[in-house]
Each structure stands twice: as structure tokens, then as C-alpha cells.
Coordinates of C-alpha atoms and ligand atoms in Angstrom, one line a residue:
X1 CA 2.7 -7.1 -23.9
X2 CA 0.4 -4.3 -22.8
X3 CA -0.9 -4.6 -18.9
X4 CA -3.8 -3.6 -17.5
X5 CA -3.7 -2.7 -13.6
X6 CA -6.8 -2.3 -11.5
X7 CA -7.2 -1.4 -8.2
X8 CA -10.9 -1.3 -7.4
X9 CA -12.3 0.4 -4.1
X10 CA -15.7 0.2 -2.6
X11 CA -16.7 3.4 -4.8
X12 CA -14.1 4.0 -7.3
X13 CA -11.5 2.4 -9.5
X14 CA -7.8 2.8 -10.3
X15 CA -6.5 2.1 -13.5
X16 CA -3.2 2.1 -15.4
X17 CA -2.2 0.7 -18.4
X18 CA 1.6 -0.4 -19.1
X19 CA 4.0 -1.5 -22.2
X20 CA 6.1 -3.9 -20.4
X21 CA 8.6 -4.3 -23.5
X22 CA 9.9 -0.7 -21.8
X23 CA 8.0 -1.0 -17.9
X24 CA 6.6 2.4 -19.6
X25 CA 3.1 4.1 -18.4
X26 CA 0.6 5.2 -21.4
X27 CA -2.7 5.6 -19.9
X28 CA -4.3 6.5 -16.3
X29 CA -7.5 6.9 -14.8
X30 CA -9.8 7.3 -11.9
X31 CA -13.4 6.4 -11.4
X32 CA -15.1 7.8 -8.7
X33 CA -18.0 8.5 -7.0
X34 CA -19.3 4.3 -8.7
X35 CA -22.6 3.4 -7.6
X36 CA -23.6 7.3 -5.9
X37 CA -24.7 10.3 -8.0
X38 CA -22.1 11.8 -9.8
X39 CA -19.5 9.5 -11.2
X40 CA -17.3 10.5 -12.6
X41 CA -13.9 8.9 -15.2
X42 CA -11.1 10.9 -15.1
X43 CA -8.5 9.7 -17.6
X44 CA -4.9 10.6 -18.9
X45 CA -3.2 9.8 -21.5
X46 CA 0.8 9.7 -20.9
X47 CA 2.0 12.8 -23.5
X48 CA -1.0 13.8 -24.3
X49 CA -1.4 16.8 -22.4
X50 CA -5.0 17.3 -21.1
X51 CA -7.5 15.2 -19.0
X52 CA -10.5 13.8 -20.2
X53 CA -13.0 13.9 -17.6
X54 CA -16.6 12.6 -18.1
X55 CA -19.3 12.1 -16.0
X56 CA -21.7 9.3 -16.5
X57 CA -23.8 7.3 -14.3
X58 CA -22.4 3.9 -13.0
X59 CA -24.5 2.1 -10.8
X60 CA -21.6 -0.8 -10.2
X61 CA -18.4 -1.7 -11.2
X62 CA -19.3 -4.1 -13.9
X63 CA -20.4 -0.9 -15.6
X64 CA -17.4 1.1 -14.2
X65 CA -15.3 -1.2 -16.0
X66 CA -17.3 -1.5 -19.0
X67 CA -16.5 2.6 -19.0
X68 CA -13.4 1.9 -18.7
X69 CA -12.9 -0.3 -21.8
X70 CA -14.6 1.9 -23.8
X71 CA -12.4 5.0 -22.9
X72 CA -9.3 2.6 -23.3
X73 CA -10.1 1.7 -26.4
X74 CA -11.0 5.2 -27.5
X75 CA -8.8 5.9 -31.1
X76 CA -7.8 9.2 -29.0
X77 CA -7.6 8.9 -25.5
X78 CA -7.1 5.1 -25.6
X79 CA -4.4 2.7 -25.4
X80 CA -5.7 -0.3 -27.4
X81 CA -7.2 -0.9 -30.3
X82 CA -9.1 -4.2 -29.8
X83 CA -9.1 -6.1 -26.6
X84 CA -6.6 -8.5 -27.8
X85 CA -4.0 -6.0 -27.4
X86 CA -4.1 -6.3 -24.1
X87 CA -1.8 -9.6 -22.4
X88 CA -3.1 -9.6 -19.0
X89 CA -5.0 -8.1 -15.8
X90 CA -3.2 -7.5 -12.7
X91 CA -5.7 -7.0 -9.5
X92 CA -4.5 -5.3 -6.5
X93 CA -6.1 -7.5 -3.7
X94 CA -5.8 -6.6 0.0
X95 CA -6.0 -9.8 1.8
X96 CA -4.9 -13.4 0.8
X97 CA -4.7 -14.7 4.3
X98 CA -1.8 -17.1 4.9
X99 CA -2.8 -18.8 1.8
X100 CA -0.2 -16.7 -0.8
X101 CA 3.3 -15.8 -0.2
X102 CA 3.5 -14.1 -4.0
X103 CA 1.0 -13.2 -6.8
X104 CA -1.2 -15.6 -8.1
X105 CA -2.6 -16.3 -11.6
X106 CA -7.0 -16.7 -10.7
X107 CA -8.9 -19.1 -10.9
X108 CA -11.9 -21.0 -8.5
X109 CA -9.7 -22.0 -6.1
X110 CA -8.1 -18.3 -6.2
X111 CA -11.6 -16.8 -5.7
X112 CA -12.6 -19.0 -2.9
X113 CA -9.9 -17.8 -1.1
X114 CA -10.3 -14.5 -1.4
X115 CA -13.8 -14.9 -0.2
X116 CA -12.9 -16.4 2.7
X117 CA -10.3 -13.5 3.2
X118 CA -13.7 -11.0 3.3
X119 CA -13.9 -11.4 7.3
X120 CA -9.9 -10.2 7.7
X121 CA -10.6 -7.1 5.4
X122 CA -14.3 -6.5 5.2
X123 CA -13.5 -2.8 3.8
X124 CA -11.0 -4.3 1.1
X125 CA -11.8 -7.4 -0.3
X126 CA -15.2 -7.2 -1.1
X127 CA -15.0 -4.4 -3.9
X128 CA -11.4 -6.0 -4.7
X129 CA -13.7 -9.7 -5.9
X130 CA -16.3 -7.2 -7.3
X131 CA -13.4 -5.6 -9.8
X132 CA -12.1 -9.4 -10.7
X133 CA -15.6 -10.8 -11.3
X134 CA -16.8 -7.7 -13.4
X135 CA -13.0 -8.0 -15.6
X136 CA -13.8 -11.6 -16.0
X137 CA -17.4 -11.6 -17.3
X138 CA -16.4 -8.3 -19.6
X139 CA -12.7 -10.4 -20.4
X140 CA -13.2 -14.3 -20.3
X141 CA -9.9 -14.4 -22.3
X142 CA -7.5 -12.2 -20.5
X143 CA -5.5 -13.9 -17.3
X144 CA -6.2 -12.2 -14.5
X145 CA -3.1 -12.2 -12.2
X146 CA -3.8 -11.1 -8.2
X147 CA -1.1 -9.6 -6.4
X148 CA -1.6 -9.4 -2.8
X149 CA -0.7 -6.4 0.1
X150 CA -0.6 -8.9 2.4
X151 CA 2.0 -11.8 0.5
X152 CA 5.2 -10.2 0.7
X153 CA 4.7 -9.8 4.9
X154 CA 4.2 -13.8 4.4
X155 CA 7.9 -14.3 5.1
X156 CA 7.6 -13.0 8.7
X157 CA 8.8 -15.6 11.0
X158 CA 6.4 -16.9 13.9
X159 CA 7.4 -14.7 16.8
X160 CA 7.2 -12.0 14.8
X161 CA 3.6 -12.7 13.5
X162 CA 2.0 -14.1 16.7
X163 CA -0.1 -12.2 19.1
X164 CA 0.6 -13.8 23.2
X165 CA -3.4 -14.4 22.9
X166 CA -4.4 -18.4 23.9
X167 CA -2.8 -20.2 20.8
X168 CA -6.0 -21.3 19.9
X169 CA -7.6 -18.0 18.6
X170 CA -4.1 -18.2 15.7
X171 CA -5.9 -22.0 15.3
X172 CA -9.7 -21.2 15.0
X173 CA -9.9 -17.5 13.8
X174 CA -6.3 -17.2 12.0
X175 CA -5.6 -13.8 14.6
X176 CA -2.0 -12.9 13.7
X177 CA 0.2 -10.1 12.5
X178 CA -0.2 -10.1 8.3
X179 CA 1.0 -6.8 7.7
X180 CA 0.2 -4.6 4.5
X181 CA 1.6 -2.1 2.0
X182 CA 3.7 -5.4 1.1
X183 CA 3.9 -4.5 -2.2
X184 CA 5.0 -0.7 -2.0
X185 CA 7.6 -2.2 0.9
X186 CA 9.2 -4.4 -2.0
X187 CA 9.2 -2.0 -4.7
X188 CA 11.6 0.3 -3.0
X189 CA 13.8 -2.3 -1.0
X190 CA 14.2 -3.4 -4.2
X191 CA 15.3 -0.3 -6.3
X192 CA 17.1 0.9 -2.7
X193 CA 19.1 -2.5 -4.0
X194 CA 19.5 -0.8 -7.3
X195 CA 20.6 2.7 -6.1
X196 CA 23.2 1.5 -3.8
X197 CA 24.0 -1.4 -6.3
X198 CA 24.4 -3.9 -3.8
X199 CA 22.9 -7.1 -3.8
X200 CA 19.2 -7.2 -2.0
X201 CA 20.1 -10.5 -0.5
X202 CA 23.3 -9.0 0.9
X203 CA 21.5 -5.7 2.9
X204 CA 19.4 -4.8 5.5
X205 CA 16.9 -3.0 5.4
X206 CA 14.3 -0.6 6.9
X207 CA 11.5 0.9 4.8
X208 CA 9.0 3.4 5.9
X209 CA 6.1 3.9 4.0
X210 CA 4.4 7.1 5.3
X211 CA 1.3 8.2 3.8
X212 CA -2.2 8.6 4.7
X213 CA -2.1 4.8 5.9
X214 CA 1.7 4.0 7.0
X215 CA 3.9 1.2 8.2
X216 CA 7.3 0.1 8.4
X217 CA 8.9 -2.6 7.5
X218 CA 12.1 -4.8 8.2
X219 CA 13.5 -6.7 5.2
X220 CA 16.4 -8.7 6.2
X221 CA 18.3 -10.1 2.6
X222 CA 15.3 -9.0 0.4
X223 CA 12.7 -11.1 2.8
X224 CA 10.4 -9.3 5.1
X225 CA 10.9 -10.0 8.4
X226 CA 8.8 -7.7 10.7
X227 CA 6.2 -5.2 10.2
X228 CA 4.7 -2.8 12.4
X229 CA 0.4 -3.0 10.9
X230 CA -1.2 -6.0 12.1
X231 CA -3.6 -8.4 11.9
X232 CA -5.6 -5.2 10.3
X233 CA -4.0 -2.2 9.2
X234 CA -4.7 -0.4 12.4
X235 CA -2.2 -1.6 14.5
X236 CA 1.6 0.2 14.4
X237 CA 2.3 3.5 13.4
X238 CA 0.2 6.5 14.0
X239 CA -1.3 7.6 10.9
X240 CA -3.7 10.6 9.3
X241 CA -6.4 9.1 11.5
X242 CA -5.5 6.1 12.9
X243 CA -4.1 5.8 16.3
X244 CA -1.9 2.9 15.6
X245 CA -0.4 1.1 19.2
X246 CA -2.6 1.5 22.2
X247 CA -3.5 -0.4 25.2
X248 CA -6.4 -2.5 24.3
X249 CA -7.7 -1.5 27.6
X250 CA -8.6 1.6 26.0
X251 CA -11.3 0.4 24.4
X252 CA -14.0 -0.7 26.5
X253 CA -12.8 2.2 28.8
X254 CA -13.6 4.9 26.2
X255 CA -16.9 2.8 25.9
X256 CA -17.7 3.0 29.2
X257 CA -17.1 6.5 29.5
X258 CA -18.4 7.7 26.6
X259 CA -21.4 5.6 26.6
X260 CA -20.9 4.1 23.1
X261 CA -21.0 0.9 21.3
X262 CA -17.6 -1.3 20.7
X263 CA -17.8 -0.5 16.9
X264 CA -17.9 3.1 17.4
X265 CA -14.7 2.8 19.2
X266 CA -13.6 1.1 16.4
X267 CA -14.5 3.6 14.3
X268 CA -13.4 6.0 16.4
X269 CA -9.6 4.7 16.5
X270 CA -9.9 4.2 12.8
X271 CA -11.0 7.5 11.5
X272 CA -10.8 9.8 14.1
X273 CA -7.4 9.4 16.0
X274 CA -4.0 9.6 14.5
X275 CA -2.5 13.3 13.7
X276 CA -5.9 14.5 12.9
X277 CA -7.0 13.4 16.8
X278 CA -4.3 15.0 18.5
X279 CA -3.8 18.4 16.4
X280 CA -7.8 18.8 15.5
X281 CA -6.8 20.4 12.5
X282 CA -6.7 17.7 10.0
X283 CA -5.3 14.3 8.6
X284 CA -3.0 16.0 6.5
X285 CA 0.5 17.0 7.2
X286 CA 0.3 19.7 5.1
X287 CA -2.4 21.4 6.7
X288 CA -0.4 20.5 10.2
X289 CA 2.9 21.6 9.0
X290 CA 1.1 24.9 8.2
X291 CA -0.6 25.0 11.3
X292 CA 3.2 24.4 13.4
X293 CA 3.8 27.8 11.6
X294 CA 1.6 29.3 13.1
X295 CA 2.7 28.5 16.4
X296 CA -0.3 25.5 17.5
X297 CA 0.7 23.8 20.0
X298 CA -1.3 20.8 19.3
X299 CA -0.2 20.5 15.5
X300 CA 3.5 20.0 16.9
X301 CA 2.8 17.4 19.4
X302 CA 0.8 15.6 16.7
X303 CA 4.3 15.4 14.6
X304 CA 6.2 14.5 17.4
X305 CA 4.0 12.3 18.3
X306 CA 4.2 10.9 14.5
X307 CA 8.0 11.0 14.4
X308 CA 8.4 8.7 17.8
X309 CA 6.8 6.2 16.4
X310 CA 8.8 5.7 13.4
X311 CA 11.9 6.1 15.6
X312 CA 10.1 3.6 18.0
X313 CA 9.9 1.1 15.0
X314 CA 13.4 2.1 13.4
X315 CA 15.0 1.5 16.6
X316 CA 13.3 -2.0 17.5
X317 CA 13.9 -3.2 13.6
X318 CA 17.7 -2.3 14.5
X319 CA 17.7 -4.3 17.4
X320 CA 15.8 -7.5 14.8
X321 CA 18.0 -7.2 12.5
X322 CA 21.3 -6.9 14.5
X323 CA 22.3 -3.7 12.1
X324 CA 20.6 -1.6 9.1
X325 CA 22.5 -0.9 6.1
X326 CA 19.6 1.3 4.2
X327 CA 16.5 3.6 5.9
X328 CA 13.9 4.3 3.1
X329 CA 11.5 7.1 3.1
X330 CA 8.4 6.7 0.5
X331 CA 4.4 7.6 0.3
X332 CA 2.7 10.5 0.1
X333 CA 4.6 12.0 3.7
X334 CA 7.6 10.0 3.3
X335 CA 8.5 11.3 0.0
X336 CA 7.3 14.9 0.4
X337 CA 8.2 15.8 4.1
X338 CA 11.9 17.4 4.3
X339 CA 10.7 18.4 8.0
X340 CA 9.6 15.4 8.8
X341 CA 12.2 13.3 7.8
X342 CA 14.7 15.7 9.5
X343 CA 12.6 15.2 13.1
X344 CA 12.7 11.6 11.8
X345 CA 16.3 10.7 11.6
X346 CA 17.3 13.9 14.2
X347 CA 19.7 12.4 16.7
X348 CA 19.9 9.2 15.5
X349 CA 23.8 9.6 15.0
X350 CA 25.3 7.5 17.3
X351 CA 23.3 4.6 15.3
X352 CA 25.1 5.7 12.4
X353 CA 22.3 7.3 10.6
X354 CA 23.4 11.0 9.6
X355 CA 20.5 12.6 7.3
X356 CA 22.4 15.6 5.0
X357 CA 19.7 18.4 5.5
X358 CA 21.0 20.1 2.0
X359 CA 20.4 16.7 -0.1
X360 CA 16.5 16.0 2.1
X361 CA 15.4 19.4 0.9
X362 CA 14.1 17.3 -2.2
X363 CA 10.6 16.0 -3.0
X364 CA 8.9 13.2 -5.1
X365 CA 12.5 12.1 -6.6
X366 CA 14.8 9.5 -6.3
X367 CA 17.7 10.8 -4.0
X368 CA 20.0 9.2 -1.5
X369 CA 19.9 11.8 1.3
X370 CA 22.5 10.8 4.0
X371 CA 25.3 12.6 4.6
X372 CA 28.5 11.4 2.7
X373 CA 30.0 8.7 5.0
X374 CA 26.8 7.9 6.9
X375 CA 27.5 4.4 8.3
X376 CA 23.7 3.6 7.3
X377 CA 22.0 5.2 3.6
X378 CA 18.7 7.1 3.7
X379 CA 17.0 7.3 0.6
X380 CA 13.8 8.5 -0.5
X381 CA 12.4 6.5 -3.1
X382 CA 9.1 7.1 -4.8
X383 CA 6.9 4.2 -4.2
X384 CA 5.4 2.7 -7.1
X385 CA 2.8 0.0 -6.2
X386 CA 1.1 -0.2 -10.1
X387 CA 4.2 -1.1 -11.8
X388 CA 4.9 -3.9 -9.3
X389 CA 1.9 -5.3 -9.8
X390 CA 2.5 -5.2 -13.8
X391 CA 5.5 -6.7 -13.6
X392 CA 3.8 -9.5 -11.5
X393 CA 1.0 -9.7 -13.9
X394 CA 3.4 -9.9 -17.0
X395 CA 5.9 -12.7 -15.1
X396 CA 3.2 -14.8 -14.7
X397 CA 1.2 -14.4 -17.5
X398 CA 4.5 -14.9 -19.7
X399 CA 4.5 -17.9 -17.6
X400 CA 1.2 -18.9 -18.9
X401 CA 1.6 -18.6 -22.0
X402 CA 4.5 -21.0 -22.2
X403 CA 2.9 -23.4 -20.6
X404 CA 1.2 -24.1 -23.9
X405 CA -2.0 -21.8 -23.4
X406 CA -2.5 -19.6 -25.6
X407 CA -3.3 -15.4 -24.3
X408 CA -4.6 -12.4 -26.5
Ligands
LIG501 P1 -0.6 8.8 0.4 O1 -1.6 8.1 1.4 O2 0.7 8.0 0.2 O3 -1.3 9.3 -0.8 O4 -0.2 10.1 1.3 C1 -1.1 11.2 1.5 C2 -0.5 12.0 2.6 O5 0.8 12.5 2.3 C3 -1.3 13.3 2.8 O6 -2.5 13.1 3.6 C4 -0.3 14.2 3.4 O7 -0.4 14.0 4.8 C5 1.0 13.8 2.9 N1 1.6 14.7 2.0 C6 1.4 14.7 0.6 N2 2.1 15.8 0.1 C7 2.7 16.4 1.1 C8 3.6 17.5 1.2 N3 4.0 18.2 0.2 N4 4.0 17.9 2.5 C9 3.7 17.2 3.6 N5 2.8 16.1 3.5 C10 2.4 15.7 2.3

């Protein structure tokens, strides 16, 4: 069965198709720039060699993903020849609330509860319904599978997930830790399962996903038992320009001081803080890393500042879990960084976590980078959210089909 995968932002649209006879990529593409002047489909076919970029104006994403057809069924750039070829649609979805605990196949019900969800991720979920309603109308015979960020944090046990607010705001307004990136947290505890070939149910686990947005998780016998983002995705780690932690106080001080309105704050924490707030420079660790070359001051404190924080986390998730058996590294940062992995793990030998600083100067590539006889593994493991989600979408709709009803 061929599967499509979509993730759809506010203004642009992921999209990967997959064989899952083989779990093997064929096609790729972006759409950006979807409802603005300029958009623009940039789309690869696995082998092939080139892109084919073409720009074309989309003025939604019902006509995004009518682009998108077309190109996939293009006898050259394509991957299918007639819709039927393909078995099913899997949706990235942000938020499901503490509704699912695991990928869903959609129908009504599904859809009113992701509209419900629109007030926990106002950013997220709106453009996420836009992609399923848009697939539906342009597919009325395909399933369409949703597979949530938020389900695999579902498992999270109550005083991990509650905030000491007055119980009643968990009661009327649902306020509590959900946690995201669930699905790039399972992919590699799972294929850290694999490397080590041990048993998922029999480890422990602490994986750090470190990109632009980044959290870390503790999975204790393959179920996710603490996280460190929140009841939005602000909340734990600092990030490129989040500021993650703080006294709430905070807030209606810069407020006051500043003379600003609440959301600004908001905004403020959201896309103005993090490593890009305390260096100046930028959101991106390269840029920073470049910058610590050149001896600013600012750029190194923002990575320290970075790297505490994950220790912070790694240390308390030690203390949950009474132990760790495996530290994983992924994302954009966590899988590219050598430096700051090393600042990472530095020091942390006494808890039995020994990086090898030969086997971390690696990038992008599956790699167990502890030293030989390091009580605890570090690995660095690729993340690989799409393929997840298509081997969600294909166990379900697989599922579906023998149930009696009857799929392209
Ligand atoms: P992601 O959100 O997972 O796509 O991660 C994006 C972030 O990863 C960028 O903003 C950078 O901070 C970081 N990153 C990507 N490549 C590198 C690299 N080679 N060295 C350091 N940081 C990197």
C-alpha cells in the first residue's frame, strides 16, 4: 500500500509519499508561501535526481492540495498513477486533547474533537482541520488516519501532568501538562530499542529532541512518563526563541515595565526569548556556534544556558525513573551538534553517562556514541516523524479494510 503523509501549516504544506510493502520514501514536497503571493511547490522525487519547483498561485489549501495531486500523479515526477493507488492519508494533528491516547482513523466525531482542541493550539490545529477537510472533499474514498503530537504524552501519570493551580481550572478549562513532539519521542525510543536490541518494555529511557522547538522526554518500559513542554509547547526547555521555564511572575512584570499588552509578552516569550534572546545573534545554533568562535560572550552563555536545561531535565527524569539505561539525541541540534552534545553529557560521569568524543564527531546518522562500557548508552538517532505517521496510517487502515470495508 502506497501512503500519503501531510502535515499542513498555516501557510504551507508537507508532503511525503511512502511504499509501506518496504517502509521506503518515493516522493517529497513542500508548499509554501499558500494563500500570500508567491507560492511556491517544491517537489522530489526519491532517485530522480533534480527538484521540480513551480510556482503557481494558491489562494488556500484546498487548492494547495489539489497542486499536490496533480504533481503526484504526474507520469514523471509523480508517484501514482490514478488516485486509487493510493491506501490511505495520514494527517499530522497537533492537539487531540485528552481525548486520544494513539492515532485515530476520522470521522465526525474525530473532527469535532479536533475543533474543540482549536483553543489548546490555536496556531496548530486550525490549518491541521483545513488540510483534513480539503483531502476529504478532493478524496471521499481514501481513509484518513490522524496521528496526534500530543497522544503518545497521554500515558503521563497525574502528578506528572497536573499544574498545583485550584483543581478546578484541570475541571473547567482542561489546564494540564500534554506535552508534544510525541511522535518524534516514540520513533527513536523505539529504534533506540532496536539499536541496543533490548526489549522497549525492559529499558529506560531519556530522549531529547532538540531542534528549533525542543523537549525531553522520559519513557519508562516504552510508555511516556514525563515531559518537559506543557500545556503549550512553551513551557520546558529553552529553545531557538522560546524561553521555556520562568517564573510566571515575569509576566505582568515585563508588562508593567515595558508598558505592553499581556499578549505581547506572550509573544515576546514565544518568538523572541530562547538562544536568540540571550546571544542577539540568532535562533540558530549554527550562527551561535559561529559566533562562540569568535569569542561573543553572549553566544556562549546562550549555549550554556541551553545545555543546563537539558541537564536540568536529564537529571530530574533520573531521579523519575529511579535509573536511565539509554540518553537519545535527535532533531535538527540534537543530531547535528557534536559541541553541544559534548557540553551536554560533560561531567555527567558519576551518573554513568560517559559520551566518547571520537564516536560524537558524527552528524545526521545513526550512531551509539558513549564510550565502550558507559553504564548508560547515548545514541543519536535521526528522528523521523513522517514514517511514524505512515506506519500509523497503514496499521489502521489495514485494519479497516478487514473489517469488511472496502479501500482504493
Ligand atoms: P529542527 O527544528 O529539528 O529542524 O532543527 C532546526 C535547528 O537545528 C536549527 O535552527 C539549528 O539551530 C539546528 N541545526 C541544524 N543543523 C545544525 C548544525 N549543523 N549545527 C548546529 N545546529 C544545527
Amino acid at each position: 500500500m502506497k501512503v500519503l503523509v501531510i502535515n499542513c501549516g498555516s501557510s504551507s504544506l508537507k508532503y511525503q509519499v511512502l511504499n509501506m510493502e518496504n517502509d521506503s520514501l518515493l516522493v517529497k514536497g513542500l508548499i509554501e508561501r499558500i494563500g500570500a503571493n508567491g507560492s511556491v511547490i517544491t517537489h522530489e522525487k526519491i532517485g530522480l535526481g533534480d527538484k521540480y519547483v513551480l510556482e503557481k498561485p494558491l489562494a488556500n489549501h484546498r487548492e494547495a492540495i489539489q497542486l499536490m495531486i496533480e504533481t503526484l500523479l504526474d507520469p514523471w515526477h509523480g508517484a501514482i498513477s490514478a488516485m486509487e493507488d493510493l491506501g490511505a492519508v495520514g494527517h499530522r494533528v497537533v492537539h487531540a486533547g485528552e481525548k486520544y491516547a494513539a492515532s485515530v482513523l476520522i470521522n465526525d466525531d474525530v473532527m469535532t474533537v479536533l475543533e474543540e482542541c482549536v483553543e489548546l493550539a490555536p496556531l496548530h490545529n486550525p490549518p491541521n482541520i483545513l488540510g483534513i477537510k480539503a483531502c476529504k472533499e478532493l478524496m471521499p474514498n481514501t481513509p484518513m488516519i490522524a496521528v496526534f503530537d500530543t497522544a503518545f504524552h497521554q500515558t503521563m501519570p497525574a502528578e506528572a501532568y497536573t499544574y498545583a493551580l485550584p483543581y478546578e481550572y484541570y475541571e473547567k478549562y482542561k489546564i494540564r501538562r500534554y506535552g508534544f513532539h510525541g511522535t518524534s519521542h516514540k520513533y527513536v525510543a523505539e529504534r533506540a530499542a532496536d539499536i541496543l536490541g533490548v526489549n522497549l518494555l525492559d529499558l529506560k529511557i531519556i530522549t531529547c529532541h532538540l531542534g528549533n522547538g525542543a523537549s525531553v522526554t522520559a519513557i519508562k518500559r516504552g510508555k511516556c512518563i514525563d515531559t518537559s513542554m506543557g500545556f503549550t509547547p512553551l513551557e520546558g526547555l529553552v529553545m531557538g526563541t522560546r524561553s521555556g521555564d520562568l517564573d510566571p511572575s515575569i509576566v505582568s512584570y515585563i508588562r508593567d515595565k515595558e508598558g505592553i499588552h499581556l499578549h505581547d509578552v506572550i509573544d515576546v516569550l514565544n518568538k523572541k526569548s530562547g538562544v536568540l534572546g540571550i546571544s542577539g545573534i540568532s535562533s540558530d545554533f549554527r550562527d551561535i556556534e559561529a559566533a562562540v568562535e569568535e569569542g561573543n560572550e553572549r553566544a556562549a552563555l546562550a549555549i550554556k544556558v541551553f545545555a543546563h536545561k537539558v541537564r536540568f531535565y536529564i537529571g530530574a527524569y533520573i531521579a523519575e525513573m529511579n535509573g536511565v539505561d539509554a540518553i537519545v539525541f535527535t532533531a535538527g541540534l540534537g543530531e547535528n551538534s557534536s559541541k553541544l552534545r559534548s557540553v551536554i553529557c560533560a561531567e555527567l560521569g558519576n551518573l554513568g553517562i560517559k559520551l566518547d568524543l571520537v564516536k560524537n564527531n558524527v552528524r545526521g546518522k545513526e550512531s551509539i556514541i558513549s564510550r565502550d562500557g558507559s553504564k548508560v548508552a547515548i545514541l543519536l538517532i535521526p528522528t523521523n516523524e513522517e514514517l511514524m505517521i505512515a506506519r500509523d496510517t497503514y496499521r489502521i487502515a489495514k485494519k479497516y479494510i478487514e473489517n469488511g470495508i472496502k479501500i482504493s
